Amino acid sequence: MVTGADCNRAVEEIKRSGVEHSLHLNLSEGTPLSPAESVPLLVNRNGEFAHSYPVLWLKAVLRKKFREQLKMEMDAQISRYRELFPAIEGMWLDSHQYFHLIPPVWDILMDFFRDGMPISGVRVVNEPLLFLKSDWRYSLRYCFSLNMIKWFWLRLLSFRAVKKLEKLKQTGRSPDYNRAFCGMLYSGNMRRELLTLLARRCTGKPQYTAEVLFHPGGASPDEIDIWKNQPSYGKFYLSPFRRQELEELLKQEAALPPERPER
């Protein structure tokens, strides 16, 4: 996330370790890369992103100027990522809280693809309904939660996005996309066993690209002021589930889904 306060240190660590990476577009947390005076419709009086998912969607539909400022900020973040990683020929792209799947935002991305911007792949939420029989109470709790509604809507938005990508293939400028995903329905409280279920779904499908989303990165209590104007984010990063998800990732007994091809 190139808008992050600790972005430079993260880039150094990525280059040192050689870990795979992608651009995590951000239109909802903290401050934009663009000067606040250049994107006043996107920010509040503190210069921070001001809009929730449905509000940004509505404003982007209704106001051309709003879409222009969105495009400016998205272009700034993509350009910054390319500056930080000049050696890569094409980038994979996703977004904070799946904002890139909002139809007006996705349509801006489609313009970028048509213009030949070097984006080689993009995340969609092709997430099957995974149910842990070994802990049915855990799964049932999420199947009857707000996450289930989000899962349904993101599946619909991803269907729309994939249709547009497949149509763009005729021009030879369509980026790739993941064929499977895991991390929306159980977002914030993922378990390693879910990866095993996803791997079984992908068995026998060698062309499948799978993405799995965990949130192991937490914060310490003395960092809470970073989110003083956006307390819901602070609550998320300070949740004990961050440590729990890290421990789940470190487990060795469960199988991982197929690796994504090199990019």
Tab-separated table of C-alpha atoms in Angstrom:
chain	number	residue	atom	x	y	z
A	1	MET	CA	0.000	0.000	0.000
A	2	VAL	CA	2.026	2.935	-1.290
A	3	THR	CA	-0.001	5.409	0.774
A	4	GLY	CA	1.118	3.754	4.019
A	5	ALA	CA	3.260	5.640	6.522
A	6	ASP	CA	5.770	2.763	6.614
A	7	CYS	CA	5.830	2.163	2.871
A	8	ASN	CA	9.552	2.777	2.343
A	9	ARG	CA	10.599	0.290	5.008
A	10	ALA	CA	8.191	-2.277	3.562
A	11	VAL	CA	9.713	-1.805	0.104
A	12	GLU	CA	13.211	-2.348	1.504
A	13	GLU	CA	12.084	-5.567	3.175
A	14	ILE	CA	10.410	-6.799	-0.018
A	15	LYS	CA	13.561	-6.168	-2.044
A	16	ARG	CA	15.757	-7.779	0.614
A	17	SER	CA	13.660	-10.929	0.933
A	18	GLY	CA	12.512	-11.290	-2.670
A	19	VAL	CA	8.949	-11.957	-1.536
A	20	GLU	CA	6.194	-11.746	-4.147
A	21	HIS	CA	4.226	-8.513	-4.067
A	22	SER	CA	1.399	-6.588	-5.708
A	23	LEU	CA	-0.085	-3.108	-5.576
A	24	HIS	CA	-2.765	-2.719	-2.904
A	25	LEU	CA	-4.764	0.297	-4.123
A	26	ASN	CA	-6.105	2.371	-1.254
A	27	LEU	CA	-9.110	4.683	-1.504
A	28	SER	CA	-10.406	4.429	2.043
A	29	GLU	CA	-7.749	4.602	4.787
A	30	GLY	CA	-5.393	7.421	5.742
A	31	THR	CA	-4.325	10.036	3.221
A	32	PRO	CA	-4.045	9.928	-0.578
A	33	LEU	CA	-0.825	10.362	-2.526
A	34	SER	CA	-2.324	13.276	-4.406
A	35	PRO	CA	-2.332	16.661	-2.642
A	36	ALA	CA	-5.618	17.147	-0.807
A	37	GLU	CA	-6.326	20.299	-2.810
A	38	SER	CA	-6.130	18.233	-6.017
A	39	VAL	CA	-8.677	15.657	-4.840
A	40	PRO	CA	-10.977	17.623	-2.499
A	41	LEU	CA	-13.971	15.426	-3.303
A	42	LEU	CA	-12.166	12.353	-1.968
A	43	VAL	CA	-11.010	13.694	1.389
A	44	ASN	CA	-12.321	15.274	4.585
A	45	ARG	CA	-11.074	18.424	6.312
A	46	ASN	CA	-8.169	16.432	7.765
A	47	GLY	CA	-7.013	15.464	4.280
A	48	GLU	CA	-7.943	11.809	4.844
A	49	PHE	CA	-10.053	9.589	2.629
A	50	ALA	CA	-13.640	10.390	3.520
A	51	HIS	CA	-15.924	7.821	1.914
A	52	SER	CA	-17.197	4.370	2.746
A	53	TYR	CA	-17.777	1.725	0.067
A	54	PRO	CA	-21.424	2.591	-0.742
A	55	VAL	CA	-20.901	6.354	-0.497
A	56	LEU	CA	-17.926	6.317	-2.855
A	57	TRP	CA	-19.886	4.119	-5.262
A	58	LEU	CA	-22.833	6.533	-5.275
A	59	LYS	CA	-20.720	9.677	-5.666
A	60	ALA	CA	-18.675	8.126	-8.450
A	61	VAL	CA	-21.875	7.297	-10.333
A	62	LEU	CA	-23.365	10.769	-9.902
A	63	ARG	CA	-20.392	13.101	-10.391
A	64	LYS	CA	-17.983	13.177	-13.312
A	65	LYS	CA	-15.586	15.390	-11.340
A	66	PHE	CA	-15.499	12.783	-8.584
A	67	ARG	CA	-14.538	10.091	-11.112
A	68	GLU	CA	-11.812	12.340	-12.494
A	69	GLN	CA	-10.308	12.769	-9.040
A	70	LEU	CA	-10.535	9.029	-8.412
A	71	LYS	CA	-8.672	8.406	-11.653
A	72	MET	CA	-6.010	10.940	-10.666
A	73	GLU	CA	-5.392	9.242	-7.316
A	74	MET	CA	-5.410	5.736	-8.769
A	75	ASP	CA	-2.935	6.782	-11.446
A	76	ALA	CA	-0.717	8.384	-8.784
A	77	GLN	CA	-0.605	5.180	-6.745
A	78	ILE	CA	0.135	3.013	-9.782
A	79	SER	CA	2.895	5.399	-10.887
A	80	ARG	CA	4.398	5.407	-7.400
A	81	TYR	CA	4.444	1.616	-7.305
A	82	ARG	CA	6.260	1.527	-10.639
A	83	GLU	CA	8.815	4.011	-9.303
A	84	LEU	CA	9.417	1.831	-6.240
A	85	PHE	CA	9.773	-1.352	-8.320
A	86	PRO	CA	11.178	-0.224	-11.692
A	87	ALA	CA	12.478	-3.692	-12.571
A	88	ILE	CA	9.059	-5.336	-12.890
A	89	GLU	CA	7.481	-5.370	-16.332
A	90	GLY	CA	3.907	-5.791	-15.129
A	91	MET	CA	2.185	-5.564	-11.780
A	92	TRP	CA	-0.599	-7.431	-10.075
A	93	LEU	CA	-3.226	-5.238	-8.514
A	94	ASP	CA	-5.865	-5.498	-5.803
A	95	SER	CA	-7.262	-2.988	-3.341
A	96	HIS	CA	-7.970	-2.160	0.260
A	97	GLN	CA	-11.467	-3.427	1.122
A	98	TYR	CA	-12.086	-4.425	-2.518
A	99	PHE	CA	-12.768	-0.856	-3.641
A	100	HIS	CA	-11.391	-1.669	-7.099
A	101	LEU	CA	-14.478	-3.825	-7.762
A	102	ILE	CA	-16.882	-0.894	-7.356
A	103	PRO	CA	-18.217	-0.514	-10.935
A	104	PRO	CA	-17.086	3.107	-11.565
A	105	VAL	CA	-13.654	2.299	-10.091
A	106	TRP	CA	-13.391	-0.870	-12.147
A	107	ASP	CA	-14.337	1.063	-15.270
A	108	ILE	CA	-11.412	3.412	-14.609
A	109	LEU	CA	-9.150	0.370	-14.402
A	110	MET	CA	-10.573	-0.845	-17.702
A	111	ASP	CA	-9.529	2.470	-19.252
A	112	PHE	CA	-6.023	1.889	-17.899
A	113	PHE	CA	-5.962	-1.616	-19.397
A	114	ARG	CA	-7.116	-0.334	-22.801
A	115	ASP	CA	-4.442	2.358	-22.722
A	116	GLY	CA	-1.774	-0.299	-22.268
A	117	MET	CA	-0.844	0.415	-18.660
A	118	PRO	CA	1.511	-2.421	-17.589
A	119	ILE	CA	-0.857	-4.292	-15.279
A	120	SER	CA	-0.467	-8.036	-15.747
A	121	GLY	CA	-3.087	-9.262	-13.294
A	122	VAL	CA	-5.895	-8.178	-11.018
A	123	ARG	CA	-7.751	-9.743	-8.096
A	124	VAL	CA	-11.380	-10.786	-8.283
A	125	VAL	CA	-13.403	-12.504	-5.556
A	126	ASN	CA	-14.032	-15.912	-7.128
A	127	GLU	CA	-14.502	-17.386	-3.672
A	128	PRO	CA	-16.314	-20.705	-3.284
A	129	LEU	CA	-18.479	-21.244	-0.238
A	130	LEU	CA	-16.101	-23.130	2.059
A	131	PHE	CA	-17.536	-24.829	5.142
A	132	LEU	CA	-15.444	-26.409	7.899
A	133	LYS	CA	-17.251	-29.546	9.020
A	134	SER	CA	-14.641	-29.975	11.746
A	135	ASP	CA	-15.836	-26.714	13.329
A	136	TRP	CA	-19.313	-26.158	11.988
A	137	ARG	CA	-20.130	-23.527	14.611
A	138	TYR	CA	-17.280	-21.361	13.320
A	139	SER	CA	-18.480	-21.655	9.718
A	140	LEU	CA	-22.137	-21.245	10.593
A	141	ARG	CA	-21.378	-18.027	12.466
A	142	TYR	CA	-19.859	-16.481	9.338
A	143	CYS	CA	-22.517	-17.859	7.001
A	144	PHE	CA	-25.074	-15.857	8.986
A	145	SER	CA	-23.022	-12.686	9.343
A	146	LEU	CA	-22.613	-9.403	7.494
A	147	ASN	CA	-19.642	-10.996	5.741
A	148	MET	CA	-22.042	-13.299	3.907
A	149	ILE	CA	-23.802	-10.304	2.369
A	150	LYS	CA	-20.440	-8.816	1.381
A	151	TRP	CA	-19.391	-12.175	-0.065
A	152	PHE	CA	-22.525	-12.302	-2.212
A	153	TRP	CA	-22.120	-8.742	-3.509
A	154	LEU	CA	-18.420	-9.136	-4.247
A	155	ARG	CA	-19.151	-12.321	-6.164
A	156	LEU	CA	-21.641	-10.371	-8.294
A	157	LEU	CA	-19.193	-7.510	-8.834
A	158	SER	CA	-16.448	-9.992	-9.703
A	159	PHE	CA	-18.725	-11.663	-12.261
A	160	ARG	CA	-19.205	-8.261	-13.900
A	161	ALA	CA	-15.472	-7.563	-13.793
A	162	VAL	CA	-14.525	-10.912	-15.328
A	163	LYS	CA	-17.032	-10.456	-18.166
A	164	LYS	CA	-15.361	-7.169	-19.058
A	165	LEU	CA	-11.883	-8.721	-18.849
A	166	GLU	CA	-12.863	-11.617	-21.102
A	167	LYS	CA	-14.320	-9.203	-23.645
A	168	LEU	CA	-11.128	-7.135	-23.557
A	169	LYS	CA	-9.085	-10.248	-24.361
A	170	GLN	CA	-10.023	-9.730	-28.005
A	171	THR	CA	-7.750	-6.675	-28.049
A	172	GLY	CA	-4.825	-8.496	-26.431
A	173	ARG	CA	-4.686	-5.975	-23.585
A	174	SER	CA	-6.606	-7.818	-20.894
A	175	PRO	CA	-4.679	-8.662	-17.721
A	176	ASP	CA	-4.934	-12.051	-16.071
A	177	TYR	CA	-7.035	-12.650	-12.964
A	178	ASN	CA	-7.177	-15.241	-10.203
A	179	ARG	CA	-9.561	-18.131	-10.801
A	180	ALA	CA	-10.023	-18.897	-7.114
A	181	PHE	CA	-9.950	-16.893	-3.904
A	182	CYS	CA	-10.299	-17.392	-0.165
A	183	GLY	CA	-10.476	-14.689	2.467
A	184	MET	CA	-13.711	-12.733	2.151
A	185	LEU	CA	-16.318	-14.761	4.017
A	186	TYR	CA	-13.995	-15.431	6.948
A	187	SER	CA	-12.209	-12.099	6.638
A	188	GLY	CA	-10.329	-11.115	9.780
A	189	ASN	CA	-10.507	-14.584	11.351
A	190	MET	CA	-9.043	-16.960	8.773
A	191	ARG	CA	-7.939	-20.496	9.547
A	192	ARG	CA	-5.319	-22.588	7.822
A	193	GLU	CA	-7.784	-25.447	7.273
A	194	LEU	CA	-9.604	-23.249	4.768
A	195	LEU	CA	-6.518	-23.374	2.556
A	196	THR	CA	-6.753	-27.151	2.499
A	197	LEU	CA	-10.375	-26.929	1.349
A	198	LEU	CA	-9.447	-24.432	-1.364
A	199	ALA	CA	-6.571	-26.642	-2.522
A	200	ARG	CA	-9.004	-29.523	-2.979
A	201	ARG	CA	-11.268	-27.285	-5.076
A	202	CYS	CA	-8.294	-26.447	-7.300
A	203	THR	CA	-7.075	-30.042	-7.698
A	204	GLY	CA	-7.020	-31.096	-11.324
A	205	LYS	CA	-7.235	-27.518	-12.559
A	206	PRO	CA	-3.609	-26.647	-13.426
A	207	GLN	CA	-4.489	-23.293	-14.954
A	208	TYR	CA	-6.093	-22.070	-11.732
A	209	THR	CA	-4.502	-19.089	-10.057
A	210	ALA	CA	-5.545	-18.917	-6.410
A	211	GLU	CA	-5.197	-16.027	-3.986
A	212	VAL	CA	-5.616	-16.346	-0.232
A	213	LEU	CA	-6.120	-13.370	2.075
A	214	PHE	CA	-4.930	-13.285	5.685
A	215	HIS	CA	-4.395	-10.195	7.846
A	216	PRO	CA	-1.464	-11.086	10.136
A	217	GLY	CA	-0.157	-7.523	10.378
A	218	GLY	CA	-1.264	-5.935	13.623
A	219	ALA	CA	-0.352	-2.803	15.537
A	220	SER	CA	0.862	-2.042	19.042
A	221	PRO	CA	-1.210	0.050	21.483
A	222	ASP	CA	1.208	2.982	21.254
A	223	GLU	CA	0.383	3.300	17.529
A	224	ILE	CA	-3.337	3.824	18.021
A	225	ASP	CA	-3.091	7.584	17.385
A	226	ILE	CA	-2.358	6.818	13.732
A	227	TRP	CA	-6.068	6.032	13.377
A	228	LYS	CA	-7.480	8.611	15.775
A	229	ASN	CA	-9.714	9.986	13.001
A	230	GLN	CA	-10.580	6.525	11.656
A	231	PRO	CA	-10.974	4.421	14.822
A	232	SER	CA	-12.496	1.387	13.117
A	233	TYR	CA	-9.146	0.706	11.449
A	234	GLY	CA	-7.313	1.000	14.747
A	235	LYS	CA	-9.715	-1.489	16.303
A	236	PHE	CA	-9.050	-3.938	13.472
A	237	TYR	CA	-5.256	-3.695	13.710
A	238	LEU	CA	-5.279	-4.052	17.503
A	239	SER	CA	-7.585	-7.069	17.438
A	240	PRO	CA	-6.139	-10.309	18.883
A	241	PHE	CA	-7.230	-11.954	15.631
A	242	ARG	CA	-4.176	-10.398	13.934
A	243	ARG	CA	-1.867	-12.532	16.070
A	244	GLN	CA	-4.159	-15.522	15.683
A	245	GLU	CA	-4.067	-15.276	11.893
A	246	LEU	CA	-0.272	-15.089	11.997
A	247	GLU	CA	-0.183	-18.285	14.049
A	248	GLU	CA	-2.537	-19.965	11.585
A	249	LEU	CA	-0.193	-19.116	8.724
A	250	LEU	CA	2.750	-20.577	10.606
A	251	LYS	CA	1.088	-23.957	11.036
A	252	GLN	CA	2.774	-26.713	9.072
A	253	GLU	CA	0.208	-29.516	8.930
A	254	ALA	CA	-2.252	-28.125	6.373
A	255	ALA	CA	-1.672	-28.151	2.634
A	256	LEU	CA	-1.328	-24.915	0.728
A	257	PRO	CA	-3.306	-24.160	-2.439
A	258	PRO	CA	-1.439	-24.121	-5.763
A	259	GLU	CA	1.121	-21.368	-6.103
A	260	ARG	CA	0.392	-18.433	-8.351
A	261	PRO	CA	2.604	-18.327	-11.455
A	262	GLU	CA	5.630	-16.068	-11.308
A	263	ARG	CA	4.896	-12.465	-12.126
